[in-house]
XYZ file of C-alpha atoms in Angstrom:
700
model
C -5.586 0.786 -13.388
C -3.787 3.549 -15.207
C -3.923 2.162 -18.733
C -7.209 0.315 -18.743
C -8.877 2.444 -21.388
C -6.207 2.450 -24.081
C -7.291 -0.468 -26.240
C -9.595 -0.258 -29.286
C -12.554 -2.568 -29.659
C -13.437 -4.055 -33.072
C -16.882 -3.507 -34.469
C -19.446 -5.936 -35.848
C -22.037 -5.011 -38.495
C -25.195 -7.104 -38.293
C -26.334 -8.494 -41.645
C -29.756 -7.378 -42.845
C -32.129 -9.713 -44.597
C -32.500 -7.661 -47.765
C -29.356 -7.215 -49.873
C -30.533 -3.877 -51.243
C -30.603 -2.473 -47.665
C -27.130 -3.785 -46.742
C -24.928 -1.492 -48.852
C -26.028 1.939 -47.529
C -26.201 0.691 -43.921
C -22.712 -0.770 -44.068
C -21.213 2.351 -45.605
C -22.872 4.521 -42.957
C -21.550 2.310 -40.132
C -18.035 2.155 -41.567
C -17.857 5.956 -41.881
C -18.756 6.382 -38.213
C -16.372 3.580 -37.235
C -13.484 5.459 -38.854
C -14.430 8.693 -37.074
C -14.768 6.971 -33.693
C -11.466 5.137 -34.190
C -9.780 8.492 -34.865
C -11.353 10.065 -31.781
C -10.531 7.060 -29.571
C -6.893 8.158 -29.068
C -7.982 11.747 -28.385
C -10.269 10.532 -25.560
C -7.245 9.431 -23.545
C -5.031 12.479 -24.129
C -7.357 15.399 -25.000
C -10.780 14.376 -23.647
C -12.249 17.898 -23.908
C -11.678 18.019 -27.678
C -12.820 14.412 -28.104
C -16.053 15.133 -26.201
C -16.979 17.950 -28.571
C -16.548 15.662 -31.605
C -18.464 12.815 -29.981
C -21.379 15.095 -29.094
C -21.545 16.337 -32.692
C -21.985 12.785 -34.011
C -24.249 11.576 -31.182
C -27.514 11.523 -33.128
C -25.986 9.544 -36.013
C -24.101 7.176 -33.704
C -27.180 6.290 -31.674
C -28.990 5.352 -34.900
C -26.039 3.296 -36.189
C -25.715 -0.517 -36.126
C -25.254 -2.068 -32.642
C -21.464 -2.479 -32.811
C -20.922 1.158 -33.828
C -23.397 2.468 -31.260
C -21.755 0.356 -28.529
C -18.265 1.688 -29.325
C -19.647 5.255 -29.352
C -21.264 4.854 -25.902
C -18.020 3.383 -24.522
C -15.863 6.258 -25.806
C -18.386 8.901 -24.683
C -18.372 7.394 -21.174
C -14.561 7.382 -21.083
C -14.389 11.023 -22.229
C -16.596 12.097 -19.314
C -14.505 9.869 -17.009
C -11.264 11.618 -18.014
C -12.939 14.988 -17.432
C -13.822 13.924 -13.877
C -17.603 13.693 -14.473
C -17.949 10.205 -13.007
C -21.721 10.234 -12.544
C -22.328 11.015 -16.230
C -19.699 8.432 -17.222
C -21.425 5.750 -15.128
C -24.869 6.548 -16.585
C -23.465 5.991 -20.106
C -21.693 2.773 -19.037
C -24.965 1.470 -17.570
C -26.763 2.413 -20.799
C -24.176 0.425 -22.769
C -24.675 -2.588 -20.486
C -28.472 -2.465 -20.896
C -28.081 -2.104 -24.672
C -25.731 -5.107 -24.845
C -28.200 -7.267 -22.904
C -31.103 -6.184 -25.116
C -29.087 -7.174 -28.199
C -27.824 -10.393 -26.565
C -24.402 -9.383 -27.904
C -21.384 -10.936 -26.107
C -18.952 -8.287 -27.420
C -21.132 -5.392 -26.234
C -21.638 -7.059 -22.839
C -17.871 -7.478 -22.331
C -17.223 -3.907 -23.488
C -19.859 -2.550 -21.064
C -18.359 -4.382 -18.075
C -14.891 -3.123 -19.069
C -16.128 0.482 -19.341
C -17.735 0.281 -15.897
C -14.428 -1.043 -14.498
C -12.622 2.055 -15.832
C -15.127 4.426 -14.204
C -14.926 2.660 -10.839
C -11.122 2.781 -11.092
C -11.223 6.562 -11.583
C -13.550 6.807 -8.558
C -10.847 4.996 -6.473
C -13.140 2.004 -5.835
C -10.389 -0.528 -6.537
C -12.264 -3.557 -5.184
C -15.235 -3.107 -7.514
C -13.003 -2.131 -10.449
C -10.890 -5.287 -10.064
C -13.940 -7.559 -9.849
C -15.395 -6.006 -13.021
C -12.030 -6.285 -14.801
C -11.822 -10.019 -14.113
C -15.453 -10.485 -15.232
C -14.747 -8.530 -18.434
C -11.756 -10.759 -19.180
C -13.932 -13.860 -18.812
C -16.617 -12.447 -21.110
C -14.151 -11.162 -23.728
C -12.300 -14.488 -23.943
C -15.579 -16.119 -24.960
C -15.732 -13.909 -28.105
C -13.756 -13.897 -31.357
C -12.869 -10.195 -31.070
C -9.055 -10.308 -30.672
C -8.674 -6.582 -29.969
C -11.280 -6.719 -27.215
C -9.594 -9.781 -25.717
C -6.234 -7.965 -25.671
C -7.802 -4.940 -23.997
C -9.572 -7.050 -21.346
C -6.450 -9.143 -20.671
C -4.331 -5.998 -20.151
C -6.970 -4.670 -17.764
C -7.000 -7.905 -15.753
C -3.184 -7.936 -15.633
C -3.054 -4.376 -14.289
C -5.695 -5.277 -11.690
C -3.613 -8.228 -10.480
C -0.564 -5.928 -10.302
C -2.485 -3.440 -8.136
C -3.376 -6.328 -5.815
C 0.316 -7.297 -5.582
C -0.223 -10.613 -7.407
C 2.714 -10.183 -9.792
C 2.835 -13.776 -11.151
C -0.796 -13.574 -12.329
C -0.235 -10.044 -13.668
C 2.855 -11.114 -15.629
C 1.057 -14.090 -17.195
C -1.841 -11.853 -18.344
C 0.338 -9.078 -19.793
C 2.642 -11.506 -21.624
C -0.432 -13.197 -23.113
C -1.862 -9.808 -24.143
C 1.449 -8.851 -25.796
C 1.593 -12.119 -27.760
C -2.005 -11.685 -28.928
C -1.412 -8.033 -29.883
C 1.523 -9.018 -32.133
C -0.957 -11.011 -34.245
C -2.973 -7.862 -35.043
C -1.490 -6.398 -38.223
C -3.909 -3.558 -39.005
C -3.710 -1.705 -35.664
C -0.660 -0.995 -33.460
C -2.624 0.471 -30.539
C -3.142 -2.891 -28.745
C 0.585 -3.700 -28.969
C 1.577 -0.217 -27.737
C -0.757 -0.541 -24.753
C 0.383 -4.077 -23.888
C 4.101 -3.216 -24.094
C 3.712 -0.076 -21.967
C 1.762 -1.987 -19.284
C 4.338 -4.821 -19.332
C 7.239 -2.343 -18.913
C 5.468 -0.787 -15.910
C 4.985 -4.244 -14.364
C 8.678 -5.125 -14.799
C 9.471 -1.833 -12.991
C 7.247 -2.853 -10.062
C 8.898 -6.294 -9.988
C 12.408 -4.725 -10.007
C 13.172 -6.660 -13.222
C 14.938 -3.626 -14.671
C 16.750 -5.310 -17.586
C 13.500 -6.776 -18.912
C 11.816 -3.436 -18.260
C 14.325 -1.550 -20.432
C 14.077 -4.152 -23.179
C 10.261 -3.967 -23.227
C 10.283 -0.150 -23.026
C 12.607 0.087 -26.051
C 10.096 -1.859 -28.146
C 7.240 0.259 -26.731
C 9.026 3.475 -27.853
C 9.712 1.948 -31.272
C 6.011 1.109 -31.739
C 4.903 4.595 -30.569
C 7.290 6.241 -33.045
C 6.044 3.963 -35.848
C 2.477 5.052 -34.981
C 3.574 8.716 -35.095
C 1.534 9.221 -31.910
C 2.806 11.997 -29.576
C 0.425 10.787 -26.866
C 1.693 7.189 -26.936
C 5.289 8.421 -27.040
C 4.657 10.727 -24.061
C 3.162 7.758 -22.157
C 6.264 5.697 -22.954
C 8.506 8.539 -21.734
C 6.515 8.705 -18.505
C 7.047 4.936 -18.066
C 10.765 5.489 -18.739
C 10.776 8.094 -15.950
C 9.449 5.568 -13.427
C 11.841 2.868 -14.607
C 14.845 5.224 -14.431
C 13.918 6.464 -10.944
C 13.574 2.939 -9.554
C 16.806 1.776 -11.213
C 18.746 4.734 -9.718
C 19.229 6.757 -12.937
C 17.938 10.233 -11.969
C 19.476 12.035 -14.960
C 17.801 9.717 -17.442
C 14.543 10.082 -15.525
C 14.738 13.881 -15.798
C 15.426 13.740 -19.547
C 12.441 11.417 -20.058
C 10.171 13.782 -18.115
C 11.285 16.831 -20.093
C 10.695 15.045 -23.396
C 7.285 13.787 -22.229
C 6.335 17.321 -21.156
C 7.295 18.741 -24.544
C 5.208 16.088 -26.333
C 2.214 16.581 -24.028
C 2.278 20.368 -24.493
C 2.406 20.064 -28.261
C -0.467 17.599 -28.120
C -2.505 19.834 -25.787
C -2.938 17.046 -23.237
C -3.602 19.314 -20.272
C -4.129 16.554 -17.714
C -0.864 14.869 -18.656
C 0.954 18.242 -18.598
C -0.179 18.933 -15.024
C 0.991 15.503 -13.810
C 4.334 15.748 -15.627
C 5.005 19.188 -14.117
C 4.457 17.752 -10.630
C 6.869 14.907 -11.399
C 9.444 17.422 -12.685
C 9.104 19.455 -9.511
C 9.667 16.306 -7.438
C 12.622 15.274 -9.605
C 14.371 18.603 -9.069
C 13.677 18.352 -5.333
C 15.667 15.111 -5.284
C 18.512 17.021 -7.005
C 18.210 19.832 -4.380
C 17.562 22.300 -7.216
C 14.942 24.188 -5.222
C 14.489 27.093 -7.648
C 13.482 24.807 -10.528
C 11.444 22.603 -8.212
C 9.462 25.673 -7.148
C 9.082 26.917 -10.720
C 7.663 23.651 -12.034
C 5.482 23.300 -8.947
C 3.920 26.715 -9.593
C 3.408 25.855 -13.268
C 1.704 22.633 -12.191
C -0.723 24.566 -9.973
C -1.750 26.713 -12.944
C -2.180 23.648 -15.180
C -4.136 21.753 -12.505
C -6.525 24.650 -11.976
C -7.276 24.754 -15.704
C -8.604 21.182 -15.523
C -9.981 21.491 -11.971
C -7.619 18.787 -10.620
C -7.404 19.472 -6.876
C -5.211 16.424 -6.113
C -2.463 17.511 -8.535
C -2.611 21.079 -7.184
C -2.256 19.798 -3.596
C 0.765 17.662 -4.541
C 2.365 20.684 -6.228
C 1.888 22.763 -3.069
C 3.629 20.067 -1.017
C 6.573 20.143 -3.449
C 6.726 23.955 -3.263
C 6.686 23.724 0.532
C 9.665 21.357 0.431
C 11.499 23.750 -1.879
C 10.893 26.702 0.471
C 12.126 24.660 3.452
C 15.180 23.556 1.469
C 16.007 27.240 0.893
C 15.558 27.993 4.595
C 12.300 29.947 4.141
C 10.536 28.093 6.923
C 7.378 30.183 7.322
C 6.561 30.113 3.588
C 7.405 26.426 3.392
C 5.094 25.531 6.270
C 2.275 27.591 4.774
C 2.538 25.842 1.385
C 2.900 22.408 2.996
C -0.196 22.936 5.165
C -2.211 24.050 2.096
C -1.345 20.785 0.361
C -2.026 18.727 3.489
C -5.478 20.295 3.808
C -6.615 18.659 0.547
C -5.534 15.152 1.589
C -7.110 15.620 5.038
C -10.347 16.717 3.353
C -10.453 13.875 0.820
C -9.516 11.223 3.385
C -6.376 9.974 1.622
C -4.790 8.780 4.857
C -2.009 6.695 3.295
C -0.890 9.635 1.123
C -1.274 11.937 4.124
C 0.977 9.716 6.253
C 3.743 9.757 3.611
C 3.472 13.550 3.231
C 3.649 14.063 7.020
C 6.844 11.969 7.131
C 8.332 14.145 4.374
C 7.099 17.254 6.199
C 8.824 16.248 9.440
C 12.080 15.427 7.658
C 12.039 18.717 5.737
C 11.373 20.754 8.907
C 14.126 18.886 10.691
C 16.613 19.667 7.919
C 15.512 23.306 8.055
C 16.243 23.427 11.829
C 12.612 23.725 12.987
C 12.797 20.872 15.484
C 9.595 21.840 17.293
C 7.700 21.828 13.998
C 9.316 18.526 13.028
C 8.249 16.905 16.298
C 4.703 18.200 15.800
C 4.640 16.734 12.268
C 5.996 13.432 13.532
C 3.302 13.368 16.233
C 0.610 13.948 13.596
C 2.087 11.149 11.498
C 2.235 8.868 14.533
C -1.419 9.528 15.379
C -2.399 8.773 11.786
C -0.203 5.649 11.782
C -1.940 4.373 14.918
C -5.327 5.060 13.347
C -4.388 3.166 10.162
C -3.014 0.295 12.248
C -6.227 0.076 14.251
C -8.302 0.181 11.068
C -6.214 -2.611 9.540
C -6.531 -4.621 12.753
C -10.297 -4.271 12.711
C -10.396 -5.198 9.016
C -8.298 -8.300 9.691
C -10.530 -9.293 12.608
C -13.648 -8.897 10.465
C -12.096 -10.984 7.686
C -11.145 -13.705 10.164
C -14.616 -13.620 11.714
C -16.204 -13.835 8.264
C -13.961 -16.779 7.387
C -14.821 -18.481 10.680
C -18.557 -17.911 10.166
C -18.322 -19.288 6.626
C -16.522 -22.411 7.806
C -18.982 -22.820 10.666
C -21.900 -22.498 8.269
C -20.322 -24.993 5.899
C -19.810 -27.471 8.737
C -23.440 -26.975 9.739
C -24.580 -27.651 6.172
C -22.462 -30.793 6.052
C -23.856 -31.930 9.401
C -27.450 -31.381 8.255
C -26.705 -33.201 5.027
C -25.264 -36.107 6.972
C -28.255 -36.068 9.282
C -30.585 -36.294 6.298
C -28.610 -39.201 4.926
C -28.788 -41.006 8.277
C -32.545 -40.454 8.480
C -32.970 -41.783 4.965
C -30.909 -44.842 5.881
C -33.098 -45.424 8.951
C -36.270 -45.357 6.837
C -34.770 -47.813 4.393
C -33.768 -50.039 7.282
C -37.331 -50.133 8.620
C -38.647 -51.144 5.214
C -35.996 -53.824 4.951
C -36.887 -55.080 8.454
C -40.529 -55.464 7.396
C -39.648 -57.322 4.203
C -36.454 -59.242 4.918
C -35.966 -60.097 8.634
C -33.055 -62.386 8.064
C -30.957 -59.407 6.755
C -31.424 -57.460 10.022
C -28.119 -58.494 11.574
C -26.176 -57.599 8.424
C -27.869 -54.189 8.135
C -27.153 -53.354 11.792
C -23.518 -54.339 11.413
C -23.114 -52.173 8.309
C -24.804 -49.259 10.055
C -22.412 -49.543 13.003
C -19.412 -49.562 10.644
C -20.650 -46.474 8.785
C -21.291 -44.572 12.025
C -17.824 -45.502 13.266
C -16.190 -44.280 10.061
C -18.158 -41.050 10.186
C -17.162 -40.535 13.814
C -13.500 -41.052 12.929
C -13.837 -38.617 10.038
C -15.377 -35.941 12.279
C -12.622 -36.408 14.863
C -9.968 -36.126 12.157
C -11.599 -32.974 10.760
C -11.776 -31.394 14.221
C -8.099 -32.207 14.833
C -7.161 -30.581 11.509
C -9.251 -27.523 12.376
C -7.531 -27.173 15.744
C -4.137 -27.450 14.036
C -5.054 -24.734 11.533
C -6.342 -22.481 14.338
C -3.021 -22.858 16.180
C -1.089 -21.991 13.007
C -3.297 -18.935 12.421
C -2.805 -17.788 16.008
C 0.988 -18.061 15.662
C 0.997 -16.209 12.337
C -1.173 -13.407 13.745
C 1.432 -12.801 16.475
C 4.423 -12.340 14.121
C 5.473 -9.599 11.714
C 5.841 -11.257 8.267
C 8.992 -9.324 7.247
C 11.187 -9.566 10.368
C 9.494 -12.561 12.097
C 9.506 -10.499 15.301
C 6.418 -10.195 17.472
C 3.908 -7.656 16.154
C 2.277 -4.788 17.972
C -0.991 -6.615 18.697
C 0.798 -9.532 20.370
C 2.718 -7.144 22.626
C -0.490 -5.330 23.612
C -2.178 -8.625 24.542
C 0.908 -9.712 26.503
C 1.086 -6.474 28.513
C -2.588 -6.663 29.477
C -1.843 -9.775 31.506
C 1.748 -8.973 32.537
C 2.324 -8.201 36.222
C 5.616 -6.295 36.751
C 7.803 -7.432 39.654
C 10.372 -5.455 41.654
C 13.085 -7.097 43.701
C 15.931 -5.618 45.750
C 16.520 -2.049 46.906
C 18.051 1.129 45.446
C 20.065 0.841 42.229
C 20.460 -2.903 42.646
C 16.772 -3.741 42.438
C 15.532 -5.802 39.510
C 13.074 -4.060 37.221
C 11.693 -4.369 33.725
C 12.767 -2.026 30.931
C 11.257 -0.603 27.738
C 13.347 0.389 24.697
C 11.791 2.080 21.624
C 14.122 2.602 18.653
C 13.725 4.215 15.252
C 16.026 3.875 12.227
C 17.806 7.160 11.456
C 17.341 8.553 7.920
C 15.388 5.474 6.836
C 13.586 7.446 4.119
C 16.993 8.269 2.628
C 17.750 4.544 2.363
C 14.449 3.931 0.539
C 14.927 6.935 -1.767
C 18.569 6.087 -2.558
C 18.491 2.301 -2.871
C 14.820 1.336 -3.150
C 12.286 -0.208 -0.805
C 13.872 -3.651 -1.133
C 17.018 -2.197 0.460
C 14.858 -0.717 3.227
C 13.362 -4.149 3.894
C 16.880 -5.642 4.036
C 17.902 -2.981 6.599
C 14.886 -3.819 8.784
C 15.758 -7.541 8.654
C 19.392 -6.787 9.559
C 18.318 -4.677 12.551
C 15.950 -7.409 13.775
C 18.820 -9.932 13.617
C 21.166 -7.605 15.517
C 18.534 -7.027 18.200
C 18.284 -10.785 18.710
C 22.089 -10.821 19.153
C 22.190 -7.808 21.490
C 19.326 -8.990 23.721
C 18.454 -12.215 25.512
C 16.102 -14.966 24.429
C 13.816 -14.090 27.329
C 13.478 -10.490 26.105
C 10.517 -9.610 23.902
C 11.421 -7.842 20.622
C 8.551 -6.255 18.671
C 8.152 -4.732 15.184
C 6.315 -1.654 16.456
C 5.480 -0.187 13.058
C 7.318 1.052 9.939
C 10.987 1.464 10.882
C 10.320 1.328 14.656
C 11.152 -1.534 17.029
C 10.271 -2.038 20.689
C 12.100 -4.247 23.172
C 10.694 -5.259 26.557
C 13.130 -6.722 29.078
C 11.127 -8.299 31.920
C 14.012 -8.481 34.448
C 17.215 -6.388 34.520
C 19.224 -4.575 37.225
C 18.166 -0.927 37.330
C 21.788 0.247 36.984
C 22.191 -1.841 33.816
C 19.485 -0.139 31.725
C 21.892 2.378 30.121
C 24.317 -0.445 29.307
C 21.597 -2.221 27.296
C 20.884 1.022 25.410
C 24.603 1.400 24.625
C 24.769 -2.210 23.446
C 21.801 -1.682 21.095
C 23.333 1.484 19.609
C 26.785 -0.021 19.046
C 25.592 -3.445 17.863
C 23.501 -1.894 15.076
C 25.912 0.884 14.058
C 28.788 -1.630 13.875
C 27.031 -3.536 11.075
C 27.320 -2.820 7.364
C 24.703 -4.274 5.046
C 26.029 -5.325 1.637
C 23.116 -4.595 -0.706
C 23.805 -5.350 -4.379
C 27.486 -4.551 -3.891
C 26.788 -1.271 -2.037
C 27.629 -1.094 1.697
C 24.850 0.502 3.735
C 25.414 1.634 7.325
C 22.580 2.715 9.585
C 22.208 4.103 13.085
C 19.199 4.161 15.360
C 17.824 6.573 17.934
C 16.472 5.095 21.162
C 14.115 6.104 23.942
C 14.138 3.967 27.095
C 12.976 3.744 30.705
C 12.740 1.187 33.497
C 9.329 -0.415 33.942
C 7.296 0.129 35.955
C 7.715 3.928 36.110
C 6.371 5.238 39.407
C 5.696 8.981 39.672
C 4.601 9.579 43.223
C 3.092 6.382 44.618
C 1.171 5.048 41.605
C 2.888 3.071 38.794
C 2.137 4.264 35.269
C 0.129 1.908 33.027
C 2.280 0.372 30.323
C 0.585 2.444 27.595
C 1.619 5.721 29.247
C 5.105 4.357 29.907
C 5.501 3.542 26.191
C 4.219 7.012 25.312
C 6.855 8.570 27.619
C 9.576 6.426 26.031
C 8.293 7.549 22.612
C 8.739 11.179 23.683
C 12.279 10.383 24.812
C 12.897 8.875 21.364
C 11.803 12.096 19.697
C 14.245 14.016 21.922
C 17.018 11.669 20.759
C 16.105 12.375 17.122
C 15.748 16.114 17.650
C 19.135 16.333 19.433
C 21.261 14.652 16.824
C 20.239 10.978 16.398
C 22.505 7.937 16.995
C 21.876 8.213 20.730
C 19.520 7.045 23.409
C 17.530 9.230 25.810
C 16.291 7.553 28.958
C 13.814 8.481 31.707
C 15.302 7.369 35.050
C 12.596 8.650 37.338
C 10.818 11.739 38.653
C 11.776 14.504 41.100
C 9.621 17.015 42.949
C 6.540 15.270 41.599
C 4.309 16.955 44.152
C 4.911 20.243 42.286
C 3.751 18.987 38.886
C 1.499 16.341 37.323
C 1.908 13.469 34.901
C -0.245 15.308 32.353
C 2.155 18.306 32.366
C 5.149 15.982 31.934
C 3.493 14.170 29.030
C 2.582 17.495 27.432
C 6.271 18.448 27.033
C 8.903 16.036 28.344
C 11.837 18.304 27.531
C 10.312 21.233 29.404
C 9.552 19.006 32.409
C 13.140 17.731 32.447
C 14.576 21.271 32.228
C 12.288 22.304 35.106
C 13.841 19.540 37.257
C 10.807 17.247 37.423
C 12.278 14.397 35.343
C 15.592 12.587 35.884
C 17.066 11.676 32.471
C 20.269 10.302 30.942
C 21.679 10.127 27.433
C 23.768 7.359 25.897
C 25.819 8.620 22.964
C 26.325 6.251 20.041
C 29.783 5.924 18.515
C 30.752 5.906 14.853
C 29.790 2.669 13.073
C 33.429 1.468 13.091
C 34.189 2.512 16.692
C 34.356 -0.325 19.296
C 32.345 -0.035 22.528
C 34.248 1.441 25.522
C 36.232 -1.152 27.490
C 35.970 -1.620 31.240
C 37.569 1.310 33.031
C 37.391 3.627 30.011
C 35.291 6.765 29.908
C 31.589 5.801 29.594
C 29.338 7.231 26.902
C 26.444 7.402 29.396
C 25.786 11.038 30.346
C 23.409 11.905 33.231
C 21.277 14.849 32.094
C 20.921 17.811 34.408
C 18.374 20.557 33.853
C 19.633 22.893 31.145
C 22.040 20.318 29.569
C 21.688 19.598 25.842
C 23.595 16.660 24.311
C 25.262 17.526 21.035
């Protein structure tokens, strides 16, 4: 919730009973209100200076009327929050909440909940922050304070945006903007609402509306003569320009924002802008400037003790070194940045950085280092997948337990009603015997209706359970099977072998990864990346049979399991996958996008010695073959045919380094070279693109 703290809150002065006491109290409160309103903007951009001024007025502010004291406590909490002192900020927010309750003041209560939401947001506790934001919106809307309502509505809108609920976010931010236009004596609410709305349009890829809203946001900031607000608008313009593929405009916006932030003395904003500049120049391959701004960012981050910004700058510097071919220095800087994210537990950020690390090492020619980085990323990806799976299972179990408890409550309630009816029936039997037959008939009808209702409810529950089971087996983007479904299938699958020699029928595993997929996302946006993944899933359905299992393995990886195929036809399937995908061109917003894939494959089961490998180890071996395909040029498939001289080695040694085992003559491999996207597959009788690999051979 990046902009949650921007909005001012109006103040209320409680009337005193005696008129002769009112005048001096009101003047005192108004004087402090003006000072706090002036400091309020400094809290966001220069919190260190704002804190000094707030501390100087603390004694007077705590003795001021409730509205003034409440606004002071809120701004003091936010100043400590911006300086990274979250414990102190939370103590002040709790004090504000207790004060609001003691005064029974709805405005103070809403302001306290909002302040606590900002502190939890800075502490990266998004779940708690969002819940508090929605509660603050409810409380604020019950007051007549328009500025507070605008602030709370913006906060709720940004919370919905962080949850991915864009329709709800858009409704809130449009409402906040309309309300802010009604405030004539203060432009801060309108500036905040417009900036948040422009950021939301950027997330929604509604670029035309984003530019239109941003133009008004800049106009308001200039009318306010606020360098901080203008710098914030320029930073929003940077994000909008990057996502709408206008890198030059993005760079100009960053440079202007940096100049404004430096003149303002907003050290936190300066450090973040320098990191963004370093990243921007990396995208332009201007490594000297990328390194310069990265080093400046480290200095700025250290001044404000911001370890996360410093770590990001070191990653950027590492990329610049690798881009210049200075591999050792690049790896050292990259690892220093990675160490922070490993220490703080930011696994999602760490996964993205490891992907960038592997790509940068690969471009620099350090293939061994790239493979090691990819392995680290893969391990982290598996860990995140398992964590998400466990979270999903817990959520499903919680939902099931809740429904079960609800059904139990309904059953007990029904049981109580039946018992009550039985008691009434006994009384009626004692008083009116001639109504006995009628009562029994009615009771039978009621029981029958209840029985039918229970049966209908159980049938509906079974139907919903079947739908949930089907949804849990499919990937929502590609509608292919997901990784969990494949794992459950393989636990019960019994591989069969028929025939002899090269003619026997075996299963086969194919693991493929989209080449340069990060380039597609960086160049055309994540929506284009999603379109590429859908196109590949459709082509795999064309290239393979209906009986073959196709799986979205994770990210840009797909896995295909063919349960029955002639052993000598495995390479032909790999060739068909390569050529089917590379022959396609995706038309995305008028821009043709071509992609290739790299493939690792093997027959299944794989039998080193006399014992077949479990499917997990077979997939791991295919994964290693995939990395060889990527390291040796991409747009090709590396396959494990079998094992030789296995008595002289072990499966653990082969899994430790597949390439070394192959070169030592322990693994029989082949490579299928992919053609250019427009090249047709080789016709019958023409030279095949399947190359048996001998020890010492390297496909180029």
